[in-house]
XYZ file of C-alpha atoms in Angstrom:
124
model
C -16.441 14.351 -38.357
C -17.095 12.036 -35.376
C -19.579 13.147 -32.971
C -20.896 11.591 -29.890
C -23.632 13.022 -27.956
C -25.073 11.928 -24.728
C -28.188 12.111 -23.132
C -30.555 10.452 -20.275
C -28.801 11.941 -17.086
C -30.424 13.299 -14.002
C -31.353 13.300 -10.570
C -32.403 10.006 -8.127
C -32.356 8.871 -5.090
C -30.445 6.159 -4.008
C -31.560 2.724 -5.207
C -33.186 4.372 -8.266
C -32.203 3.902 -12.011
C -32.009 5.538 -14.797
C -30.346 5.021 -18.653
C -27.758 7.053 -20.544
C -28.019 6.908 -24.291
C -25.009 7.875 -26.761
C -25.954 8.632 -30.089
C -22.701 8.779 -32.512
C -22.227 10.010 -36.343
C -19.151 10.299 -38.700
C -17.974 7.237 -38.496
C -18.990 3.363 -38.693
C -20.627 2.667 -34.792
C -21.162 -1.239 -35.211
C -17.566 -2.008 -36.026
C -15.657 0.381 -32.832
C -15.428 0.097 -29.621
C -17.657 2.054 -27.042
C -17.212 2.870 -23.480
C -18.592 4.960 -20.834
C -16.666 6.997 -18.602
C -17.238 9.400 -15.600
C -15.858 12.312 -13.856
C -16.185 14.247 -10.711
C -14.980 17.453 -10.054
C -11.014 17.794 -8.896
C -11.025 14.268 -9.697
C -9.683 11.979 -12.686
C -11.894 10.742 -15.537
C -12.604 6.883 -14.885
C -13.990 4.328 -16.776
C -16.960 2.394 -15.939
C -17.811 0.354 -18.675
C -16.717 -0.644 -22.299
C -18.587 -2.929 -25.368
C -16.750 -4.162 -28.501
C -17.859 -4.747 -32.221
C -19.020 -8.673 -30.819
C -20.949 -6.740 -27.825
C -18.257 -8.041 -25.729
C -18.918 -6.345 -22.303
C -16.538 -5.485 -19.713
C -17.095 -3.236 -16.585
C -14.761 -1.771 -13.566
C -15.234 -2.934 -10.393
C -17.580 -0.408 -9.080
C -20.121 -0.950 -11.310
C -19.813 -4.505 -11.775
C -23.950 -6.240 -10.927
C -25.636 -2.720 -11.196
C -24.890 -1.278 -14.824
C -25.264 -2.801 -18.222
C -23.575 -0.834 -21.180
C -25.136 -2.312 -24.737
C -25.271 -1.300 -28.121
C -28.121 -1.301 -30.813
C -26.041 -1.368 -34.266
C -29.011 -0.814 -36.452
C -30.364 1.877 -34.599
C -26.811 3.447 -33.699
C -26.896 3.960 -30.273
C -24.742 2.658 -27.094
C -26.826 2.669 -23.996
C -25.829 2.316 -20.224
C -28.384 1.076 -17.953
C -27.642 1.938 -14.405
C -29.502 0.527 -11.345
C -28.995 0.705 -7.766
C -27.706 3.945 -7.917
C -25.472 4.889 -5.091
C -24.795 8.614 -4.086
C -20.858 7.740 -5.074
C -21.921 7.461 -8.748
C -23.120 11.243 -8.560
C -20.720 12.430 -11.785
C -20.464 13.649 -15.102
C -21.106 10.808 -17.603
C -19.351 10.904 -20.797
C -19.305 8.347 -23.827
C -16.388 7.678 -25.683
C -15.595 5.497 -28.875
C -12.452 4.191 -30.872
C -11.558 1.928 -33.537
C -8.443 -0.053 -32.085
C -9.306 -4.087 -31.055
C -8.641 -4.066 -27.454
C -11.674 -2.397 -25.649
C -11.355 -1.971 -21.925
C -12.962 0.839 -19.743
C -9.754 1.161 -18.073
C -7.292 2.099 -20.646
C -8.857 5.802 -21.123
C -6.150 6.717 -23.440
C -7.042 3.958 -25.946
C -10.289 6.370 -26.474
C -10.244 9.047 -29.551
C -13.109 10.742 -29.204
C -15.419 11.854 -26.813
C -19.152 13.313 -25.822
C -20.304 16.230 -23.714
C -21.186 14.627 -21.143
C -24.764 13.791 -19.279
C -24.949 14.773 -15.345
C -26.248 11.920 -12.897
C -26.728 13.016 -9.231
C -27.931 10.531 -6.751
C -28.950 11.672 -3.440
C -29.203 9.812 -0.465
């Protein structure tokens, strides 16, 4: 049973930083894809940021210079370190893995299984 359960979120004010950590079981972490995603309310789930089996990184626009999404295979975790937080990136965080080859934050549906979520608020 795949599981995926986030952690790290909370509150900072703009400019500040923090890191999101994804732990995963059930199923073989080093050799799927992993990508963040966030959410605010009324709105749609977006990607932000997605690593392959190589630790091939890609990232969507927005976050593109200010958050780093990596991976630690022997200790099984995928992190995302965010800095220069900007009030805009006040959202639910959510990790999300799957086993296909093509790993982009931007095709959401490509994505089997998901986490909770972690909140991040950034006030200004």
């Amino acid at each position: 049973q795949v599981q995926l359960v986030e952690s790290g979120g909370g509150s900072v004010q703009a400019g500040g930083s923090l890191r999101l950590s994804c732990v995963p079981s059930g199923f073989t972490f080093g050799s799927w894809c992993m990508g963040w995603f966030r959410q605010v309310p009324g709105k749609e789930r977006e990607g932000v940021a997605a690593i392959d089996y190589a630790e091939s990184t890609k990232y969507t626009n927005d976050v593109k210079g200010r958050f780093t999404i990596s991976r630690d295979n022997n200790k099984k975790i995928l992190y995302l370190q965010m800095n220069d937080l900007k009030p805009e990136d006040t959202a639910m965080y959510y990790c999300a893995a799957h086993q296909w080859r093509r790993c982009q934050p931007d095709i959401k549906s490509d994505f089997d299984f998901w986490g909770q979520g972690t909140q991040v608020t950034v006030s200004s």
